[in-house]
mmCIF file of C-alpha atoms in Angstrom:
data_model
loop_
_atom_site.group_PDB
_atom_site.id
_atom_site.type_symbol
_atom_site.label_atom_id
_atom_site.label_comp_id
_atom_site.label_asym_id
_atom_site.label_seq_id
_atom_site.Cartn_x
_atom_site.Cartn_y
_atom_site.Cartn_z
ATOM 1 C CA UNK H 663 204.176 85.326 279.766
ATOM 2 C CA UNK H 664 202.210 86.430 283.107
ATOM 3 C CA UNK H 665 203.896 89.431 282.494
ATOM 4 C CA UNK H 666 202.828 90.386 279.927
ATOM 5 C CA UNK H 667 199.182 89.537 280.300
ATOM 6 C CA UNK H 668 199.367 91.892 283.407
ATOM 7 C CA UNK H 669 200.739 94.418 281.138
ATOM 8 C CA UNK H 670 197.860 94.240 278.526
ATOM 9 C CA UNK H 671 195.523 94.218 281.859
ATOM 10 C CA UNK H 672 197.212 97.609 282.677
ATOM 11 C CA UNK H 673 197.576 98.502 279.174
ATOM 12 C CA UNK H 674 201.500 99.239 279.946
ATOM 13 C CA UNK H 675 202.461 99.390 276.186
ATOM 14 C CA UNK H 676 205.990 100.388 277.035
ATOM 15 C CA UNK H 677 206.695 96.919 278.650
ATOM 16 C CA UNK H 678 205.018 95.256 276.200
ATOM 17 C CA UNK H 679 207.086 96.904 273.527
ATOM 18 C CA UNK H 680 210.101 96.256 275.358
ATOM 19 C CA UNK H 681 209.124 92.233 275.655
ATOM 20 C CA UNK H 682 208.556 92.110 271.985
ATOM 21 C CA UNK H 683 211.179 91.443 269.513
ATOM 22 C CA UNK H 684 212.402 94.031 268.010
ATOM 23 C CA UNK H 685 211.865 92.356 264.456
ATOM 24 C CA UNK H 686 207.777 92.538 265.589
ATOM 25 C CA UNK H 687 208.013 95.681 266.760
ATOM 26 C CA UNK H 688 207.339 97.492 263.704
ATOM 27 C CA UNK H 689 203.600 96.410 263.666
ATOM 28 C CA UNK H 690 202.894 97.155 267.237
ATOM 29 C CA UNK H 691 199.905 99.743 267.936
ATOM 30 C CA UNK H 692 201.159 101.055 270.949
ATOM 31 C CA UNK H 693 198.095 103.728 271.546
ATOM 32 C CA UNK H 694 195.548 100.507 270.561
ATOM 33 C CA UNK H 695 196.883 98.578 273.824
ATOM 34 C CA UNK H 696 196.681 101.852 275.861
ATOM 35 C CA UNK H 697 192.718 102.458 274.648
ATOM 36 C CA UNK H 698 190.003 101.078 277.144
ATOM 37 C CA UNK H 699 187.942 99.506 274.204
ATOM 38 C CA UNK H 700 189.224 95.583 275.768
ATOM 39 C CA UNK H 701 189.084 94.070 279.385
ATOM 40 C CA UNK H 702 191.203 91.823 279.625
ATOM 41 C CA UNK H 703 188.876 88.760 282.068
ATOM 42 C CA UNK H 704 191.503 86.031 282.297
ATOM 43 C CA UNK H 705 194.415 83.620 281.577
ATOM 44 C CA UNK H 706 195.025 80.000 282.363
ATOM 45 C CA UNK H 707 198.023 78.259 281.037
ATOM 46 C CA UNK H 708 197.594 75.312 279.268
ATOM 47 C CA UNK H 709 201.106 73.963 279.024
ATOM 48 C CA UNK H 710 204.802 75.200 278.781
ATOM 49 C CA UNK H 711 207.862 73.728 277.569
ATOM 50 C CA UNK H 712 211.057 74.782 278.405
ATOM 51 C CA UNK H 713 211.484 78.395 279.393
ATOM 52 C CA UNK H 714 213.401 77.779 282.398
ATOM 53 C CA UNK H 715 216.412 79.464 283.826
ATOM 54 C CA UNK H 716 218.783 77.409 282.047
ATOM 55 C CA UNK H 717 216.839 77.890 278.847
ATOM 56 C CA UNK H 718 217.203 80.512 275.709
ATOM 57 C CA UNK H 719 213.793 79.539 274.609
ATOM 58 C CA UNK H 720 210.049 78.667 275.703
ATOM 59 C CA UNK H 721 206.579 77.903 274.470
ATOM 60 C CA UNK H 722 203.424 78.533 276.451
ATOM 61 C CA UNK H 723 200.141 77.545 275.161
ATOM 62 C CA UNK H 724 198.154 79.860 276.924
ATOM 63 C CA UNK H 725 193.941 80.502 276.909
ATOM 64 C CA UNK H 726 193.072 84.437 277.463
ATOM 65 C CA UNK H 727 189.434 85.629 277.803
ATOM 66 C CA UNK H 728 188.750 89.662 277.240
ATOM 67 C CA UNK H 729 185.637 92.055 276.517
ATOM 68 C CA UNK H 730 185.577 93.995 273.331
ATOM 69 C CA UNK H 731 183.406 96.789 272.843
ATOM 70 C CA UNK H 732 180.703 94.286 275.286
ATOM 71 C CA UNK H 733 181.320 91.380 273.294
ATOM 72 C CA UNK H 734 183.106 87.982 274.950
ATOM 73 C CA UNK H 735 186.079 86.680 273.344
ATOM 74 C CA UNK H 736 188.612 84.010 274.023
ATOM 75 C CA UNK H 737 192.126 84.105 272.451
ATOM 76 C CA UNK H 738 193.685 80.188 272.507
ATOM 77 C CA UNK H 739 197.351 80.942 271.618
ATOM 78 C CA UNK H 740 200.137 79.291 271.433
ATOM 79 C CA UNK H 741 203.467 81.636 271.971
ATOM 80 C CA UNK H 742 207.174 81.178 271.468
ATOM 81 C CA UNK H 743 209.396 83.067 273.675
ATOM 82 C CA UNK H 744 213.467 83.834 273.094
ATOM 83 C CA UNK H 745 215.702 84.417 275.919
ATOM 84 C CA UNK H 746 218.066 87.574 274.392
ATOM 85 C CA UNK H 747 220.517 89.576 276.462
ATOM 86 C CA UNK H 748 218.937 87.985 279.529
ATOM 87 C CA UNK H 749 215.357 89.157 278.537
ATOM 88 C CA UNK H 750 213.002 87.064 277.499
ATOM 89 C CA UNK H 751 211.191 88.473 274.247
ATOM 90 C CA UNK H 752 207.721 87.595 272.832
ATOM 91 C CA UNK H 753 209.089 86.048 269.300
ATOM 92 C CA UNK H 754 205.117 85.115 267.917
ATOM 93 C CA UNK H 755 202.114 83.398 268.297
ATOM 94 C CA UNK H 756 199.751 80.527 266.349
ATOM 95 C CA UNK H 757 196.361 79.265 267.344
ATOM 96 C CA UNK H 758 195.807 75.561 267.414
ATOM 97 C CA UNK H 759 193.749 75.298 264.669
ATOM 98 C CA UNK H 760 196.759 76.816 262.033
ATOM 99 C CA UNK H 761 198.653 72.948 262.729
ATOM 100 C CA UNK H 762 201.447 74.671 264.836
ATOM 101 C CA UNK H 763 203.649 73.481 267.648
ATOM 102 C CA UNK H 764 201.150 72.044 269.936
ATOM 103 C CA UNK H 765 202.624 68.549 269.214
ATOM 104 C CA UNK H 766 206.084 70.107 271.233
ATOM 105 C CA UNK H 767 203.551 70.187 273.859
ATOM 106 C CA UNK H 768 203.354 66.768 274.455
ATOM 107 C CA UNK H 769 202.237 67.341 278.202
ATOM 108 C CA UNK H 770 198.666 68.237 277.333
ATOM 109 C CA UNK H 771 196.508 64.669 277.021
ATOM 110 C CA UNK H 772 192.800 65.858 275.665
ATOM 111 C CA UNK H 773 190.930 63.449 275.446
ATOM 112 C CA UNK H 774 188.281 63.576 272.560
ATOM 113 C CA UNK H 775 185.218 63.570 274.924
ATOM 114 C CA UNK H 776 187.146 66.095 276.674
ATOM 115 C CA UNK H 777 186.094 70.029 277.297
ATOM 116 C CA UNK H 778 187.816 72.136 274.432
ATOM 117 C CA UNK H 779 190.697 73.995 276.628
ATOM 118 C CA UNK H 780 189.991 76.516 274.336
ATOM 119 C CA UNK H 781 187.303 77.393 276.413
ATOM 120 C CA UNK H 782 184.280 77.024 273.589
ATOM 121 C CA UNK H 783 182.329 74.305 275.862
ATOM 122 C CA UNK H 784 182.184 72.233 272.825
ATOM 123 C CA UNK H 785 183.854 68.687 273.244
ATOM 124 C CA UNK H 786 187.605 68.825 272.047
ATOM 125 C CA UNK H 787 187.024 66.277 269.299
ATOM 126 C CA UNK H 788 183.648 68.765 267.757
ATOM 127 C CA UNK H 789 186.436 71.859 268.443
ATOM 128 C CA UNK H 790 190.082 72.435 268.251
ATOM 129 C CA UNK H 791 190.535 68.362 267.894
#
């Protein structure tokens, strides 16, 4: 997953297409990751489950803040990953506010009064809760 935030810092669209699965692959822009119009600003991991050596698949909930055309944005994902071949592959990706797999996550505890982790400011339970 680190990975390939690094490579959408770098805008390395070859790895990127080569982490993807090749089912997704069809849709991917390769000369709109390789364009300056974003800076990517951040990531912090929210949670992961599984995706250890052992494993064949993963999750990571993930929050990553970029610059479009000047303009802030945060992107609060939540990605499943499949280990193929030895590689693991970006399979796809829902936002907590779709109802999605964030109750795999069990690890995260928000509390209501809590700051969003989405990164809005707001309180969890006015936000994503």
């Amino acid at each position: 997953m680190r990975a390939r935030y690094s490579a959408f810092v770098c805008r390395d669209a070859d790895y990127l297409l080569a982490t993807l699965a090749p089912e997704k692959a069809s849709g991917f822009d390769q000369d709109q990751i390789r364009s300056d119009r974003c800076e990517w600003t951040g990531l912090e991991i929210i949670a992961t489950d599984k995706g250890g050596i052992l494993d064949q698949n993963g999750i990571v909930e993930f929050v990553a803040r970029f610059r479009d055309r000047g303009t802030d944005h945060v992107l609060h994902e939540i990605s499943r990953f499949e280990r193929r071949n030895g590689n693991w592959l970006y399979i796809d990706g829902k936002f907590p506010e779709q109802g999605n797999l964030k109750t795999v996550l069990n690890s995260v505890n928000i509390g209501r009064n809590d700051p969003c982790p989405c990164g809005s400011g707001k309180k969890y339970k006015k936000c994503c809760g």
